[in-house]
Short mmCIF file of C-alpha atoms in Angstrom, two decimals:
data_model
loop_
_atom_site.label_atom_id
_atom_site.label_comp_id
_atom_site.label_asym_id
_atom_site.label_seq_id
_atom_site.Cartn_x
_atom_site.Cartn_y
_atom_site.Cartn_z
CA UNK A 1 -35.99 -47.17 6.76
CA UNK A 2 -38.01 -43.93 7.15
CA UNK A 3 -35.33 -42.09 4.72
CA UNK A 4 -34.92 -44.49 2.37
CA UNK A 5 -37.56 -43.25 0.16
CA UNK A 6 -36.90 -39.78 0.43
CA UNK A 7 -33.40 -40.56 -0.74
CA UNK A 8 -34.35 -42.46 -3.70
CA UNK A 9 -36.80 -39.68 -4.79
CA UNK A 10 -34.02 -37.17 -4.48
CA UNK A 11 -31.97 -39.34 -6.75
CA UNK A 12 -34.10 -39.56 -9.30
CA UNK A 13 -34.39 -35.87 -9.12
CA UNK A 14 -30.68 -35.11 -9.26
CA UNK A 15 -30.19 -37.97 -12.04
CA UNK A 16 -33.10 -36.62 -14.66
CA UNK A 17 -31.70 -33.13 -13.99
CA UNK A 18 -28.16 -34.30 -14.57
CA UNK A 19 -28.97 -35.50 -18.27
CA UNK A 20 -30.47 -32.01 -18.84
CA UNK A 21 -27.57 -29.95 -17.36
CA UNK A 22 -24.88 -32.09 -19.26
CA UNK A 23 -26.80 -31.91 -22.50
CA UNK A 24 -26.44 -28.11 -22.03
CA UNK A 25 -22.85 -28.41 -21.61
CA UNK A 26 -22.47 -30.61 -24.85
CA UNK A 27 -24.33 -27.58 -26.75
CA UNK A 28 -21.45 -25.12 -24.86
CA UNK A 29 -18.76 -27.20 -25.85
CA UNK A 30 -19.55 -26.78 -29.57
CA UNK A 31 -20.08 -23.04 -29.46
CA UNK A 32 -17.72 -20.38 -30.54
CA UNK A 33 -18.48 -17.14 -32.32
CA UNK A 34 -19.53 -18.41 -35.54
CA UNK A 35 -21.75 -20.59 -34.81
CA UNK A 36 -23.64 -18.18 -32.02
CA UNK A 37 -23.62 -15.54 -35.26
CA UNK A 38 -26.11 -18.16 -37.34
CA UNK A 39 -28.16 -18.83 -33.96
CA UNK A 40 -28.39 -15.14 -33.43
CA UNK A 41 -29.44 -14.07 -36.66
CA UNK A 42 -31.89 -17.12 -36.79
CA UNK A 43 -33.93 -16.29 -33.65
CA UNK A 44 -33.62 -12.70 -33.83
CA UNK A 45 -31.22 -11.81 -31.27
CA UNK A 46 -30.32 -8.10 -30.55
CA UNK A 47 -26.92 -7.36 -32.13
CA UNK A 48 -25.87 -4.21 -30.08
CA UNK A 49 -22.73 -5.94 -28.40
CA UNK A 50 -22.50 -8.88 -31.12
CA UNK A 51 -18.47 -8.38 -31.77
CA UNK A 52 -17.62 -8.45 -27.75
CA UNK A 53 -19.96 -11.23 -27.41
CA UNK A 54 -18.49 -13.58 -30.25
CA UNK A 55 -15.14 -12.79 -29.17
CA UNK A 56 -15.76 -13.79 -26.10
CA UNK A 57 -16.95 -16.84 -26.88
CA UNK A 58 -13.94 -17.65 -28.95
CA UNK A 59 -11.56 -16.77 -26.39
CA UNK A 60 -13.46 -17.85 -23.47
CA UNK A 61 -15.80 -21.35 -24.58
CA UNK A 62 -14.01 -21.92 -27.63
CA UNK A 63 -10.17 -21.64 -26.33
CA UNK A 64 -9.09 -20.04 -29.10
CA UNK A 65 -6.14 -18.14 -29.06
CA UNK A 66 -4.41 -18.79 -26.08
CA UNK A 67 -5.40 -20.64 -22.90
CA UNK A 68 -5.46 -17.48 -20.52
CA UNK A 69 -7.29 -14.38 -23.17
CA UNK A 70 -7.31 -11.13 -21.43
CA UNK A 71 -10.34 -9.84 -20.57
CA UNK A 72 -10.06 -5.77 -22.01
CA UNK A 73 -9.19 -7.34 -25.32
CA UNK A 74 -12.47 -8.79 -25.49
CA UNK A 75 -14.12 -5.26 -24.93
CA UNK A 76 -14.64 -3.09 -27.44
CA UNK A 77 -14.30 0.70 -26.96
CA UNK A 78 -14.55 3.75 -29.67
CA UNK A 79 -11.75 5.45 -29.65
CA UNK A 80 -12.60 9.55 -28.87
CA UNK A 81 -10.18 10.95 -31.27
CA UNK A 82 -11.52 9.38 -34.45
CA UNK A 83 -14.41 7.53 -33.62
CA UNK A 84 -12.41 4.20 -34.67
CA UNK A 85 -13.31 0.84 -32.63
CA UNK A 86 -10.42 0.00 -30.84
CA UNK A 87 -10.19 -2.59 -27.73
CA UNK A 88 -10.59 -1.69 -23.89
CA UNK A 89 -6.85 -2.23 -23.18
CA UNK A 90 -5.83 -0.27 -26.05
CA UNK A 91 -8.48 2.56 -25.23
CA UNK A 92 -6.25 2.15 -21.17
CA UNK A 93 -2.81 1.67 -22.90
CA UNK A 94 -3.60 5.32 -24.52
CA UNK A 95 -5.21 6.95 -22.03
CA UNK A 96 -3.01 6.42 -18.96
CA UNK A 97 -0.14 3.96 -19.67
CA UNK A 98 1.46 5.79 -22.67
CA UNK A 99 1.47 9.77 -21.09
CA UNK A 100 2.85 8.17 -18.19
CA UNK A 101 5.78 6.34 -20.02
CA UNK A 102 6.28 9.65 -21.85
CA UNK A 103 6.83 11.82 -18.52
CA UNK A 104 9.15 9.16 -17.13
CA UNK A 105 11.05 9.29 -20.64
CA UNK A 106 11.63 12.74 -20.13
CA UNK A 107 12.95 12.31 -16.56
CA UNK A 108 15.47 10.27 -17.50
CA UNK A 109 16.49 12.17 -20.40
CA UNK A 110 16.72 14.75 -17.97
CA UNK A 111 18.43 12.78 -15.01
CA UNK A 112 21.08 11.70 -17.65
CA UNK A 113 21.87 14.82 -19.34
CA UNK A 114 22.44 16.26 -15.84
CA UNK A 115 24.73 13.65 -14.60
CA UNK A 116 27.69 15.46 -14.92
CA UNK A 117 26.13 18.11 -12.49
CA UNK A 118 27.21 18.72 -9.38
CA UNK A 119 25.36 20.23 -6.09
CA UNK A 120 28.09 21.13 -4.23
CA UNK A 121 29.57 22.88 -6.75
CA UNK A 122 26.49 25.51 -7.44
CA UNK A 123 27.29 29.55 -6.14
CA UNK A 124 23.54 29.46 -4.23
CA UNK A 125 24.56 26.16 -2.52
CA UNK A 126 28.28 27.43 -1.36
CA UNK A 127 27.04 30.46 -0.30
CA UNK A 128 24.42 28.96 1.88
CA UNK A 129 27.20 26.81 3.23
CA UNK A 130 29.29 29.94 3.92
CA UNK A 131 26.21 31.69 5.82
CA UNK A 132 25.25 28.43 8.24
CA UNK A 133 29.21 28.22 9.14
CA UNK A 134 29.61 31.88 9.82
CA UNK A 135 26.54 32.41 11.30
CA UNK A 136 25.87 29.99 14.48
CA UNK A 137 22.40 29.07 15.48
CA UNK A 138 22.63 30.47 19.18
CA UNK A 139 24.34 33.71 18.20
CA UNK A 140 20.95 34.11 16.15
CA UNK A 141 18.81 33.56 18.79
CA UNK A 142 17.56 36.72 20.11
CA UNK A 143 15.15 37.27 22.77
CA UNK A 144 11.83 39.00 21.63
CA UNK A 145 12.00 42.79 22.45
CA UNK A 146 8.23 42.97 22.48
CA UNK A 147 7.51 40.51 24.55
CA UNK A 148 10.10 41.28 27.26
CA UNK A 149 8.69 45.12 27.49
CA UNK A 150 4.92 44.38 27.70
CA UNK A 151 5.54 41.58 30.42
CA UNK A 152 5.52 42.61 33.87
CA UNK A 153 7.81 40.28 35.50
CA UNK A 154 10.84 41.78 33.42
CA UNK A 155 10.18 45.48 34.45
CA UNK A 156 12.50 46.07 37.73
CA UNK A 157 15.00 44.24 35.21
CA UNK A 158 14.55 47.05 32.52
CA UNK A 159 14.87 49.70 35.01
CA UNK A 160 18.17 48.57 35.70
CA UNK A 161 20.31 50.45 33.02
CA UNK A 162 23.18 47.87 33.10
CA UNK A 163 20.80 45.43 32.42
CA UNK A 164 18.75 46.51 29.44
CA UNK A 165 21.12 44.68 27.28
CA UNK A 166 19.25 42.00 27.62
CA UNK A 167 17.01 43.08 25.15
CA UNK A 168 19.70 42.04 22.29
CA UNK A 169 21.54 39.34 24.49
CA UNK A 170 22.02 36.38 22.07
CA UNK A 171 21.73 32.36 23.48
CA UNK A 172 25.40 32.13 22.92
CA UNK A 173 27.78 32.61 26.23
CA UNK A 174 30.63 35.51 24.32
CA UNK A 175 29.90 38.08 21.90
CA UNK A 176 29.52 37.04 18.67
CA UNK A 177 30.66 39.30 16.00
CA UNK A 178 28.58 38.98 12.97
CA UNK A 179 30.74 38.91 9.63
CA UNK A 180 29.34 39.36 6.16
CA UNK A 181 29.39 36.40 4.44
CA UNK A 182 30.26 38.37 1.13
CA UNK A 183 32.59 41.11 2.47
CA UNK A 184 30.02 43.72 2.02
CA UNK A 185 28.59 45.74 4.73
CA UNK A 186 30.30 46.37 8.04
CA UNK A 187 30.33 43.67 11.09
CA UNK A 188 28.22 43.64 13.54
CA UNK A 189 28.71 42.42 17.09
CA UNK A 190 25.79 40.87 19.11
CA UNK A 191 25.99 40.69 22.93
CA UNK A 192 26.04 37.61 24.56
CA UNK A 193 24.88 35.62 28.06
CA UNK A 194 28.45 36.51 29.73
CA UNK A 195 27.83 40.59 28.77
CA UNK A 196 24.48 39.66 30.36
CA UNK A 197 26.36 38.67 33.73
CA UNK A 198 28.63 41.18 34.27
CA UNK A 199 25.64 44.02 34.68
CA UNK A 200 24.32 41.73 37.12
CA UNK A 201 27.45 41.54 39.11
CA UNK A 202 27.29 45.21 39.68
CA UNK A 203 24.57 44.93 41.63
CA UNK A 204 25.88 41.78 43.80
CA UNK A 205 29.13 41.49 45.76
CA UNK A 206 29.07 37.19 45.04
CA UNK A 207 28.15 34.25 42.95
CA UNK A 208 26.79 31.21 44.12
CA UNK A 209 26.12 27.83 41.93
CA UNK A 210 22.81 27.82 40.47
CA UNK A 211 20.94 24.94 42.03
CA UNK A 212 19.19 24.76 38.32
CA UNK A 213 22.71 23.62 37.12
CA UNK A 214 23.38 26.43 35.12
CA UNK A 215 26.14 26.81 32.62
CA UNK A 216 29.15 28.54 33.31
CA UNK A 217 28.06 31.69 31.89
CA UNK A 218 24.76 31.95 33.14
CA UNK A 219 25.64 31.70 37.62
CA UNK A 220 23.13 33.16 40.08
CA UNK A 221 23.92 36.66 41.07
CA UNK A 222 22.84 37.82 44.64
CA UNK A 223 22.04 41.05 45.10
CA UNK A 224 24.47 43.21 47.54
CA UNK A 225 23.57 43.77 50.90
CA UNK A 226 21.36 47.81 50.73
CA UNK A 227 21.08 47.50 47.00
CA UNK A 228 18.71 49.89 46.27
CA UNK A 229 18.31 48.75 42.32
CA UNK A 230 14.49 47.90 41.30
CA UNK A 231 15.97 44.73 40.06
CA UNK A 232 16.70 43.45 43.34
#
């Protein structure tokens, strides 16, 4: 009982409103772009934006021309080459969508005239093929000369003149004989791990297994019994 009077206030308040909000919507329902042109000009509206407005009143209250307008073609731009008024998604279309339709034009131009093209058959690409095949990664890896000479650990192995080699010893267990890939030049024949091994083994009388688990080219040497060498 305590809310009942409350309520009934409240709906009188929502029903006189009602009348007021619907008769707005009965003045909307008539409007298009026209008709807001004679209001306009009768009450002295500013007329800055007057085509966007109207056109958005036909497209948007009105429902003319389509049930879903889009919303650029209601905006009006000026277009910066001539001054012309042009819509937003025209001014867009221009700006960004037509350059880019343009480069992708050319790329398939391109991508079609060059069908008939083939990789595998270009001099620069067979040569490079002919240089990674007669060329093998650890026969061109080469230990740093620099390095090795200004590091103290290595010295007593650089005083050992069998074992200086090691300065050009390759990663790869043979010798590797490096062939021009063109025929020009003369060959050139890079040391490997195993030339490595046999200085050492003038120094030792044995080999043992390394406990490391070495490769076959690379055992632990152990010096002989008196050697006298610094790298011992």
């Amino acid at each position: 009982p305590v809310f009942v009077v409350p309520v009934l206030v409240l709906s009188g308040v929502l029903d006189s409103a009602t009348s007021v909000l619907s008769a707005a919507c009965l003045t909307l329902d008539g409007l298009d772009g026209q008709r807001y042109q004679k209001i306009a000009k009768a009450i002295g509206a500013p007329t800055d934006y007057m085509d966007t407005t109207v056109q958005f009143l036909d497209s948007c209250i009105a429902g003319e021309g389509g049930a879903n307008p889009n919303l650029l073609d209601m905006i009006n731009a000026t277009n910066d080459t001539d001054g012309a008024t042009v819509t937003m998604r025209a001014k867009v279309m221009g700006m960004a969508v037509t350059p880019l339709k343009s480069v992708f034009d050319a790329l398939d131009e391109a991508t079609a005239s060059a069908k008939n093209i083939s990789i595998a058959d270009n001099p620069a690409v067979q040569k490079l093929i002919a240089l990674l095949i007669a060329r093998p990664v650890d026969a061109m890896m080469v230990a740093n000369e620099t390095k090795i000479r200004a590091d103290e650990r290595f010295a007593p192995m650089l005083a050992e003149p069998s074992l200086k080699v090691s300065l050009v010893t390759t990663a790869r267990c043979d010798n590797f004989t490096q062939v021009t890939v063109d025929g020009s030049g003369s060959n050139k024949t890079l040391p490997g791990v195993s030339n490595f091994v046999r200085g050492l083994r003038k120094l030792g009388t044995g080999v043992v297994p390394d406990p490391l688990g070495a490769t076959n080219c690379t055992p632990r040497v152990e010096c002989a019994a008196g050697e006298s060498s610094p790298a011992c």
